[in-house]
Tab-separated table of C-alpha atoms and ligand atoms in Angstrom:
chain	number	residue	atom	x	y	z
C	1	MET	CA	83.745	116.130	116.018
C	2	GLY	CA	84.193	119.184	113.777
C	3	GLU	CA	87.589	120.214	112.407
C	4	CYS	CA	87.288	123.462	114.305
C	5	GLU	CA	86.740	121.804	117.689
C	6	LEU	CA	89.563	119.367	116.956
C	7	GLY	CA	91.796	122.305	116.025
C	8	GLU	CA	91.003	123.940	119.365
C	9	PHE	CA	91.848	120.703	121.147
C	10	ARG	CA	95.192	120.540	119.303
C	11	SER	CA	95.977	124.137	120.240
C	12	ALA	CA	95.157	123.415	123.875
C	13	VAL	CA	97.439	120.357	123.879
C	14	ARG	CA	100.252	122.388	122.288
C	15	ALA	CA	99.818	125.173	124.818
C	16	SER	CA	99.904	122.738	127.710
C	17	LEU	CA	103.024	120.974	126.409
C	18	ARG	CA	104.961	124.145	125.554
C	19	PRO	CA	106.391	124.753	129.041
C	20	VAL	CA	107.156	121.079	129.710
C	21	SER	CA	108.571	119.692	126.460
C	22	GLY	CA	112.254	119.775	125.567
C	23	GLY	CA	115.123	117.852	127.080
C	24	ALA	CA	116.161	114.320	126.179
C	25	CYS	CA	114.246	112.662	129.007
C	26	GLY	CA	111.175	114.819	129.409
C	27	ASP	CA	109.631	115.368	132.803
C	28	THR	CA	106.802	112.866	132.684
C	29	ARG	CA	105.061	114.043	135.822
C	30	ALA	CA	105.151	117.637	134.603
C	31	VAL	CA	103.631	116.582	131.262
C	32	TRP	CA	100.890	114.568	132.987
C	33	ARG	CA	100.160	117.446	135.378
C	34	ALA	CA	100.041	119.974	132.534
C	35	LEU	CA	97.517	117.860	130.599
C	36	GLY	CA	95.407	117.295	133.708
C	37	GLN	CA	95.417	120.924	134.823
C	38	ARG	CA	93.837	121.979	131.524
C	39	ALA	CA	91.272	119.170	131.845
C	40	LEU	CA	92.649	117.650	128.631
C	41	ILE	CA	92.813	114.126	130.050
C	42	GLY	CA	89.120	114.141	131.012
C	43	SER	CA	88.159	115.622	127.664
C	44	LEU	CA	89.505	112.511	125.898
C	45	TYR	CA	86.417	110.545	126.932
C	46	HIS	CA	82.824	110.479	125.701
C	47	ASP	CA	81.268	109.968	129.100
C	48	ASP	CA	82.161	110.056	132.775
C	49	VAL	CA	81.111	106.550	133.686
C	50	ARG	CA	82.609	104.213	131.083
C	51	ARG	CA	85.405	106.563	130.022
C	52	LYS	CA	85.022	105.586	126.382
C	53	LEU	CA	87.740	107.264	124.337
C	54	ARG	CA	87.125	109.924	121.694
C	55	SER	CA	89.315	108.558	118.899
C	56	GLU	CA	89.929	111.862	117.102
C	57	ARG	CA	91.125	113.619	120.236
C	58	LEU	CA	93.222	110.631	121.254
C	59	GLY	CA	94.849	110.648	117.808
C	60	VAL	CA	95.633	114.363	118.071
C	61	LEU	CA	97.046	114.003	121.594
C	62	LEU	CA	99.336	111.152	120.542
C	63	GLU	CA	100.477	113.033	117.431
C	64	GLU	CA	101.391	116.083	119.488
C	65	LEU	CA	103.107	114.070	122.222
C	66	ASP	CA	105.051	112.114	119.591
C	67	ARG	CA	106.154	115.321	117.889
C	68	GLN	CA	107.472	116.900	121.055
C	69	LEU	CA	108.459	114.261	123.599
C	70	PRO	CA	110.520	111.073	123.931
C	71	VAL	CA	108.849	107.690	123.307
C	72	GLY	CA	108.967	106.867	127.032
C	73	VAL	CA	106.880	109.890	128.024
C	74	VAL	CA	104.274	109.128	125.340
C	75	LEU	CA	104.136	105.530	126.588
C	76	SER	CA	103.510	106.739	130.137
C	77	VAL	CA	100.558	108.876	129.020
C	78	CYS	CA	99.222	106.312	126.558
C	79	VAL	CA	98.856	103.428	129.003
C	80	GLN	CA	97.123	105.654	131.543
C	81	VAL	CA	94.601	107.284	129.230
C	82	ALA	CA	93.781	104.134	127.246
C	83	THR	CA	93.768	101.526	129.992
C	84	VAL	CA	94.260	102.627	133.598
C	85	ILE	CA	91.747	105.477	133.857
C	86	PRO	CA	88.912	103.648	132.050
C	87	LEU	CA	89.526	100.494	134.122
C	88	LEU	CA	89.517	102.410	137.397
C	89	ALA	CA	86.552	104.555	136.421
C	90	THR	CA	84.318	101.642	135.451
C	91	MET	CA	85.077	99.756	138.684
C	92	ALA	CA	85.338	102.533	141.266
C	93	ARG	CA	82.428	103.391	143.501
C	94	ALA	CA	82.119	106.909	144.917
C	95	GLY	CA	84.134	107.495	148.067
C	96	THR	CA	86.515	104.594	147.449
C	97	LEU	CA	90.280	104.739	147.041
C	98	ALA	CA	89.873	103.686	143.402
C	99	ALA	CA	87.534	106.636	142.744
C	100	ASP	CA	89.977	108.997	144.452
C	101	ALA	CA	92.901	107.622	142.403
C	102	ALA	CA	90.929	107.861	139.140
C	103	GLY	CA	89.964	111.461	139.964
C	104	ALA	CA	93.537	112.393	140.846
C	105	ALA	CA	94.818	110.778	137.641
C	106	LEU	CA	92.267	112.717	135.569
C	107	ARG	CA	93.479	115.947	137.161
C	108	GLY	CA	97.080	114.944	136.436
C	109	GLU	CA	97.823	114.835	140.155
C	110	ALA	CA	98.503	111.096	140.385
C	111	ILE	CA	100.253	108.614	138.116
C	112	VAL	CA	98.837	105.091	138.170
C	113	ALA	CA	100.748	102.148	136.684
C	114	LEU	CA	99.088	99.073	135.232
C	115	ALA	CA	100.838	95.966	136.579
C	116	VAL	CA	99.677	92.901	134.670
C	117	THR	CA	102.740	91.137	133.214
C	118	ASP	CA	103.875	88.688	135.879
C	119	SER	CA	107.530	88.129	136.729
C	120	ALA	CA	106.984	84.391	137.188
C	121	VAL	CA	105.614	83.453	133.736
C	122	SER	CA	105.449	84.450	130.073
C	123	GLY	CA	103.519	87.689	129.690
C	124	SER	CA	101.344	86.059	127.016
C	125	SER	CA	100.114	83.505	129.527
C	126	LEU	CA	98.033	85.598	131.898
C	127	LEU	CA	96.102	82.635	133.284
C	128	ASP	CA	99.353	81.406	134.847
C	129	ALA	CA	100.153	84.688	136.616
C	130	GLN	CA	101.437	83.999	140.139
C	131	THR	CA	101.206	87.314	142.014
C	132	ARG	CA	98.813	86.555	144.841
C	133	VAL	CA	96.435	88.481	147.041
C	134	ARG	CA	95.236	86.864	150.267
C	135	VAL	CA	92.079	88.369	151.719
C	136	ALA	CA	91.113	87.465	155.285
C	137	ALA	CA	88.704	89.554	157.358
C	138	ASP	CA	90.315	93.000	157.375
C	139	ALA	CA	93.735	91.872	156.140
C	140	VAL	CA	94.840	92.007	152.502
C	141	VAL	CA	98.352	90.769	151.694
C	142	VAL	CA	100.030	90.800	148.265
C	143	ASP	CA	103.085	88.730	147.266
C	144	GLY	CA	104.751	88.384	143.887
C	145	GLY	CA	106.185	90.507	141.125
C	146	LYS	CA	105.378	92.288	137.897
C	147	ASP	CA	107.939	92.898	135.159
C	148	TRP	CA	108.376	95.606	132.546
C	149	ILE	CA	105.812	97.916	134.077
C	150	THR	CA	105.494	101.393	132.554
C	151	ASN	CA	105.441	104.135	135.226
C	152	ALA	CA	106.636	101.677	137.902
C	153	ARG	CA	109.299	104.127	139.117
C	154	GLN	CA	107.149	107.228	138.982
C	155	CYS	CA	103.686	106.052	140.014
C	156	ASP	CA	101.629	106.781	143.101
C	157	TYR	CA	99.692	103.518	142.737
C	158	ALA	CA	99.979	100.316	140.729
C	159	LEU	CA	96.698	98.765	139.612
C	160	SER	CA	97.825	95.154	139.897
C	161	LEU	CA	96.333	91.946	138.563
C	162	CYS	CA	96.448	89.463	141.443
C	163	ARG	CA	95.470	85.815	141.792
C	164	HIS	CA	92.897	85.234	144.538
C	165	ALA	CA	92.037	81.617	143.676
C	166	GLU	CA	94.260	78.712	142.706
C	167	SER	CA	92.395	77.272	139.695
C	168	ARG	CA	93.684	78.087	136.192
C	169	HIS	CA	90.577	80.032	135.273
C	170	PHE	CA	89.829	83.582	134.182
C	171	THR	CA	87.741	84.118	137.339
C	172	SER	CA	90.775	83.502	139.592
C	173	PHE	CA	91.959	87.129	139.488
C	174	ARG	CA	91.073	90.481	141.002
C	175	TRP	CA	92.530	93.977	140.985
C	176	VAL	CA	94.440	95.476	143.874
C	177	LEU	CA	95.358	99.170	143.899
C	178	ILE	CA	98.748	99.118	145.595
C	179	PRO	CA	100.272	102.398	146.839
C	180	ALA	CA	103.849	102.673	145.550
C	181	ALA	CA	104.961	103.791	149.010
C	182	ALA	CA	103.500	100.781	150.836
C	183	PRO	CA	106.079	98.810	152.873
C	184	GLY	CA	107.184	95.725	150.904
C	185	VAL	CA	106.955	97.379	147.471
C	186	SER	CA	110.268	97.699	145.633
C	187	VAL	CA	111.185	98.513	142.032
C	188	ILE	CA	114.182	97.591	139.887
C	189	ASN	CA	115.100	99.906	137.041
C	190	VAL	CA	114.740	98.539	133.472
C	191	GLY	CA	114.638	99.912	129.950
C	192	ASP	CA	116.018	103.383	130.666
C	193	ALA	CA	118.353	103.563	127.670
C	194	LEU	CA	115.567	103.139	125.106
C	195	PHE	CA	112.611	104.517	127.058
C	196	PRO	CA	113.677	107.541	129.144
C	197	GLY	CA	110.629	109.052	130.820
C	198	ALA	CA	108.628	105.796	130.884
C	199	GLY	CA	109.737	104.974	134.436
C	200	LEU	CA	109.870	101.294	133.449
C	201	GLY	CA	110.592	98.873	136.257
C	202	ASN	CA	110.263	95.372	137.629
C	203	VAL	CA	108.059	95.631	140.713
C	204	ARG	CA	108.307	93.296	143.678
C	205	PHE	CA	105.607	92.819	146.310
C	206	ASP	CA	106.970	91.258	149.497
C	207	ARG	CA	104.145	90.639	151.995
C	208	VAL	CA	102.578	93.996	151.187
C	209	ALA	CA	99.933	94.502	153.878
C	210	LEU	CA	96.879	96.492	152.749
C	211	THR	CA	93.206	96.882	153.661
C	212	PRO	CA	90.008	95.818	151.850
C	213	GLY	CA	89.811	99.418	150.618
C	214	HIS	CA	92.672	98.607	148.250
C	215	LEU	CA	90.640	95.923	146.462
C	216	VAL	CA	89.113	97.248	143.231
C	217	GLY	CA	86.109	95.837	141.394
C	218	LEU	CA	84.451	92.503	142.011
C	219	PRO	CA	86.457	89.383	142.807
C	220	GLY	CA	86.847	87.185	139.738
C	221	ARG	CA	86.166	89.976	137.222
C	222	ALA	CA	89.670	91.349	136.706
C	223	LEU	CA	90.626	89.391	133.590
C	224	THR	CA	87.274	90.084	131.943
C	225	ALA	CA	87.669	93.802	132.625
C	226	PHE	CA	91.243	93.736	131.342
C	227	SER	CA	90.316	91.834	128.151
C	228	ARG	CA	87.636	94.443	127.425
C	229	GLN	CA	89.964	97.381	127.990
C	230	ILE	CA	93.093	96.081	126.268
C	231	GLY	CA	91.346	96.713	122.927
C	232	ALA	CA	91.442	100.440	123.707
C	233	GLU	CA	95.170	100.236	124.461
C	234	ARG	CA	95.735	98.445	121.147
C	235	TRP	CA	93.696	101.103	119.367
C	236	ALA	CA	95.718	103.876	121.013
C	237	GLY	CA	98.903	102.024	120.059
C	238	ALA	CA	97.790	101.929	116.418
C	239	LEU	CA	97.069	105.683	116.360
C	240	TRP	CA	100.406	106.400	117.990
C	241	ALA	CA	102.320	104.043	115.655
C	242	ARG	CA	100.743	105.712	112.648
C	243	ALA	CA	101.819	109.132	113.908
C	244	VAL	CA	105.396	107.924	114.468
C	245	CYS	CA	105.591	106.351	110.990
C	246	ARG	CA	104.172	109.425	109.236
C	247	ARG	CA	106.555	111.759	111.085
C	248	VAL	CA	109.653	109.660	110.403
C	249	LEU	CA	108.728	109.118	106.751
C	250	ALA	CA	108.346	112.885	106.283
C	251	SER	CA	111.715	113.622	107.876
C	252	THR	CA	113.364	110.798	105.926
C	253	ARG	CA	112.072	112.222	102.658
C	254	GLU	CA	113.476	115.624	103.591
C	255	TRP	CA	116.799	113.979	104.378
C	256	LEU	CA	116.879	112.106	101.055
C	257	MET	CA	115.976	115.253	99.115
C	258	HIS	CA	118.892	117.143	100.665
C	259	ARG	CA	121.532	114.408	100.739
C	260	PRO	CA	123.913	115.116	97.848
C	261	SER	CA	124.759	112.090	95.722
C	262	ASN	CA	125.922	111.582	92.100
C	263	CYS	CA	125.393	115.195	90.999
C	264	GLY	CA	121.912	115.178	92.508
C	265	THR	CA	120.436	113.895	95.756
C	266	LEU	CA	119.581	110.446	97.059
C	267	TRP	CA	115.931	111.193	96.286
C	268	ASP	CA	116.793	111.274	92.558
C	269	ASN	CA	117.822	107.625	92.704
C	270	ALA	CA	115.057	105.332	91.361
C	271	ALA	CA	115.989	102.411	93.633
C	272	ILE	CA	115.758	104.629	96.700
C	273	ARG	CA	112.439	106.120	95.580
C	274	GLU	CA	111.033	102.617	95.172
C	275	ARG	CA	112.103	101.625	98.678
C	276	PHE	CA	110.494	104.776	100.045
C	277	ALA	CA	107.338	104.165	97.991
C	278	ARG	CA	106.990	100.700	99.557
C	279	CYS	CA	106.995	102.388	102.959
C	280	LEU	CA	104.198	104.688	101.780
C	281	VAL	CA	102.203	101.636	100.695
C	282	GLU	CA	102.734	100.134	104.160
C	283	LEU	CA	101.589	103.396	105.754
C	284	ALA	CA	98.506	103.421	103.512
C	285	ARG	CA	97.699	99.873	104.710
C	286	LEU	CA	98.011	101.026	108.302
C	287	ASP	CA	95.784	104.036	107.569
C	288	ALA	CA	93.175	101.762	105.980
C	289	LEU	CA	93.204	99.356	108.927
C	290	CYS	CA	92.867	102.255	111.349
C	291	ALA	CA	90.014	103.732	109.309
C	292	HIS	CA	88.230	100.372	109.299
C	293	ARG	CA	88.638	99.792	113.023
C	294	GLY	CA	87.820	103.440	113.755
C	295	ALA	CA	84.510	103.092	111.926
C	296	THR	CA	83.611	99.979	113.923
C	297	ARG	CA	84.892	100.999	117.359
C	298	ASP	CA	81.439	100.785	118.871
C	299	GLU	CA	81.528	97.049	118.275
C	300	ASP	CA	83.271	95.010	120.918
C	301	SER	CA	85.625	93.004	118.720
C	302	PRO	CA	88.716	91.453	120.324
C	303	VAL	CA	89.789	89.741	117.091
C	304	ALA	CA	89.691	92.994	115.111
C	305	ASP	CA	91.878	94.550	117.818
C	306	ILE	CA	94.277	91.599	117.689
C	307	VAL	CA	94.539	91.799	113.878
C	308	LEU	CA	95.254	95.521	114.186
C	309	LYS	CA	97.876	94.908	116.899
C	310	ALA	CA	99.713	92.320	114.791
C	311	ALA	CA	99.598	94.570	111.717
C	312	VAL	CA	100.906	97.570	113.659
C	313	GLY	CA	103.931	95.690	115.030
C	314	ASP	CA	104.913	94.531	111.544
C	315	ALA	CA	104.233	97.867	109.823
C	316	VAL	CA	106.249	99.937	112.294
C	317	ASP	CA	109.193	97.593	112.059
C	318	ARG	CA	109.156	97.620	108.250
C	319	ILE	CA	108.773	101.394	107.921
C	320	LEU	CA	111.190	102.457	110.644
C	321	GLY	CA	113.693	99.776	109.610
C	322	GLU	CA	113.741	101.154	106.066
C	323	CYS	CA	113.905	104.764	107.269
C	324	ALA	CA	116.865	103.908	109.502
C	325	ASP	CA	118.594	102.134	106.634
C	326	LEU	CA	117.979	105.075	104.277
C	327	HIS	CA	119.765	107.371	106.751
C	328	GLY	CA	122.918	105.239	106.659
C	329	ALA	CA	125.383	105.860	109.504
C	330	GLU	CA	123.520	109.021	110.500
C	331	SER	CA	120.681	106.851	111.833
C	332	PHE	CA	122.935	105.832	114.759
C	333	ARG	CA	123.337	109.384	116.093
C	334	ASP	CA	121.879	109.993	119.566
C	335	GLY	CA	118.109	109.855	119.161
C	336	GLY	CA	118.493	108.772	115.517
C	337	GLU	CA	116.207	106.525	113.461
C	338	ALA	CA	118.071	103.317	114.360
C	339	ILE	CA	117.543	104.049	118.061
C	340	LEU	CA	113.883	104.937	117.497
C	341	ARG	CA	113.416	101.724	115.522
C	342	ALA	CA	114.771	99.698	118.437
C	343	ALA	CA	112.408	101.434	120.872
C	344	ALA	CA	109.484	101.081	118.465
C	345	GLY	CA	110.014	97.326	118.616
C	346	MET	CA	107.770	97.671	121.673
C	347	PHE	CA	104.764	98.062	119.323
C	348	GLY	CA	105.231	94.343	118.646
C	349	VAL	CA	105.572	93.413	122.336
C	350	ALA	CA	103.885	95.715	124.874
C	351	GLY	CA	100.166	95.065	125.266
C	352	GLY	CA	100.501	91.686	123.516
C	353	ALA	CA	103.424	90.055	121.683
C	354	THR	CA	102.937	89.651	117.929
C	355	GLY	CA	103.528	85.874	118.145
C	356	ALA	CA	100.682	85.501	120.630
C	357	MET	CA	98.459	87.748	118.472
C	358	LEU	CA	99.158	85.576	115.411
C	359	ALA	CA	98.352	82.429	117.387
C	360	ALA	CA	94.963	83.926	118.323
C	361	ILE	CA	94.334	85.016	114.719
C	362	ALA	CA	95.082	81.482	113.469
C	363	ASP	CA	92.509	80.163	115.978
C	364	HIS	CA	89.887	82.257	114.166
C	365	ALA	CA	91.083	81.343	110.658
C	366	ASP	CA	87.820	79.730	109.497
C	367	ALA	CA	85.666	82.634	110.589
C	368	ILE	CA	88.026	85.255	109.162
C	369	LEU	CA	88.293	83.442	105.818
C	370	LEU	CA	84.540	83.061	105.596
C	371	GLU	CA	83.551	86.556	106.601
C	372	GLY	CA	86.419	88.717	105.322
C	373	ALA	CA	87.799	91.843	106.943
C	374	ARG	CA	84.466	93.498	107.647
C	375	GLY	CA	83.206	90.234	109.105
C	376	ILE	CA	85.875	90.134	111.795
C	377	CYS	CA	83.880	92.558	113.873
C	378	ASP	CA	80.571	90.778	113.326
C	379	ILE	CA	81.976	87.351	114.143
C	380	THR	CA	83.672	88.353	117.337
C	381	ALA	CA	80.854	90.585	118.494
C	382	THR	CA	78.640	87.494	118.411
C	383	ARG	CA	81.237	85.245	119.981
C	384	SER	CA	82.105	87.539	122.850
C	385	ASN	CA	78.476	87.905	123.925
P	1	LIG	C1	108.161	99.070	126.603
P	1	LIG	C2	107.272	98.099	127.320
P	1	LIG	C3	106.300	98.574	128.183
P	1	LIG	C4	105.491	97.680	128.887
P	1	LIG	N1	104.556	98.172	129.772
P	1	LIG	C5	103.797	97.298	130.491
P	1	LIG	C6	102.868	97.778	131.466
P	1	LIG	O1	102.709	98.985	131.675
P	1	LIG	N2	102.153	96.876	132.174
P	1	LIG	C7	102.294	95.517	131.995
P	1	LIG	O2	101.618	94.754	132.666
P	1	LIG	N3	103.173	95.039	131.070
P	1	LIG	C8	103.934	95.888	130.335
P	1	LIG	N4	104.848	95.407	129.421
P	1	LIG	C9	105.008	93.968	129.276
P	1	LIG	C10	104.328	93.440	128.026
P	1	LIG	O3	102.929	93.516	128.137
P	1	LIG	C11	104.819	92.011	127.816
P	1	LIG	O4	106.185	92.130	127.481
P	1	LIG	C12	104.067	91.313	126.710
P	1	LIG	O5	102.778	90.956	127.154
P	1	LIG	C13	104.793	90.048	126.257
P	1	LIG	O6	105.155	89.246	127.334
P	1	LIG	P1	106.672	88.748	127.511
P	1	LIG	O7	107.595	89.901	127.381
P	1	LIG	O8	106.725	87.957	128.760
P	1	LIG	O9	106.946	87.818	126.262
P	1	LIG	P2	106.328	86.373	126.014
P	1	LIG	O10	104.838	86.441	126.067
P	1	LIG	O11	106.977	85.399	126.904
P	1	LIG	O12	106.772	86.132	124.517
P	1	LIG	C14	108.101	85.714	124.155
P	1	LIG	C15	108.066	85.277	122.683
P	1	LIG	O13	107.190	84.167	122.538
P	1	LIG	C16	106.171	84.469	121.589
P	1	LIG	N5	104.915	83.881	122.086
P	1	LIG	C17	104.380	83.993	123.324
P	1	LIG	N6	103.216	83.339	123.392
P	1	LIG	C18	103.001	82.800	122.181
P	1	LIG	C19	101.969	82.022	121.616
P	1	LIG	N7	100.894	81.654	122.317
P	1	LIG	N8	102.079	81.641	120.317
P	1	LIG	C20	103.156	82.004	119.587
P	1	LIG	N9	104.160	82.750	120.071
P	1	LIG	C21	104.091	83.143	121.339
P	1	LIG	C22	106.098	85.977	121.530
P	1	LIG	O14	105.612	86.423	120.275
P	1	LIG	C23	107.552	86.359	121.746
P	1	LIG	O15	108.229	86.271	120.533
P	1	LIG	C24	105.651	96.276	128.694
P	1	LIG	C25	106.624	95.804	127.794
P	1	LIG	C26	107.429	96.700	127.119
P	1	LIG	C27	108.466	96.166	126.178
């Protein structure tokens, strides 16, 4: 995409956000509606069927959202554009509820949560998820719970991963699109202090009675579809993390350059400059990883996405931790760097905990050592076929 077209996209995003940004919490629904009304959500994708993301536009959107809105609002948008809409779009047939929900989400008229992390088991152990759907003739009943779900308190639907067979196998799951207003659905508030605007909640499904029209995609395909799409969420997370780090480093440098100390400023102190320089090196590593993965995005490579995810969690923590420390007590002001650092800890948890990512990377140690960084994509492209 040309710089000019990308510039126009940025201007359109800014114009759409202008009336709805501001305020500590941000009005998430108003932001989502504003983006949808200008067709900016739909314009993030290369095509209408697979909803493959345009990386440059996604990067610009996340940069602009990060600049103007609280982390929670960005999270709400991020999970929908990177995961929910593509998942729904690839599975929905015309005239179905899923197609209607995907269309409404694209127009910014509906918010759809992604409910995968089960309340009964570790989120890194999806095969053990216990939320169940029972399908019999015309009756569909869902029981269980999903924890730490973004948009849970502000969604119209939750696209929920449900077990339909007992065996511990990736084919034992299917998607159910559960209306938030359905009897038996309840939500408990979580995470508001750090993530205002995200609508985070623990969702409970108590004998939620639905119809076959609420089933999305083929039975047994849900985990495969999710595994394919989670790479896009990890990619979006990397672009967002990079924007956060660059913004906070820039403001930290400004702060250091204007903070009087020893007849000069903190920026004049060699020890402080070195600490800041190490953060720039970390940012350069993140940039390089993003550039590498960006150039190979056409290749389906779960391991490359996992390596990126693990690197992002570590890089954000190192950079924002140092920026918070460099601000001293000031970092603890409302909305300060120490608070942002705590919230940004989610880059090492949401969408896959770093420990679980490292375990998967270690499983591929031989291949990664043999092939090197570039090889990660080639190896896993072959393996996943
Ligand atoms: C802000 C936020 C937003 C979220 N939004 C959503 C959402 O919209 N939808 C959704 O479905 N979920 C969401 N989640 C949940 C998130 O996906 C899970 O928290 C994540 O998958 C990790 O699961 P867990 O919290 O149960 O931790 P666990 O997986 O239980 O991990 C606990 C600890 O054990 C380590 N660990 C786990 N497994 C292994 C392993 N195999 N090897 C080594 N170490 C391991 C982890 O690294 C971690 O340190 C969100 C979470 C947060 C914090």
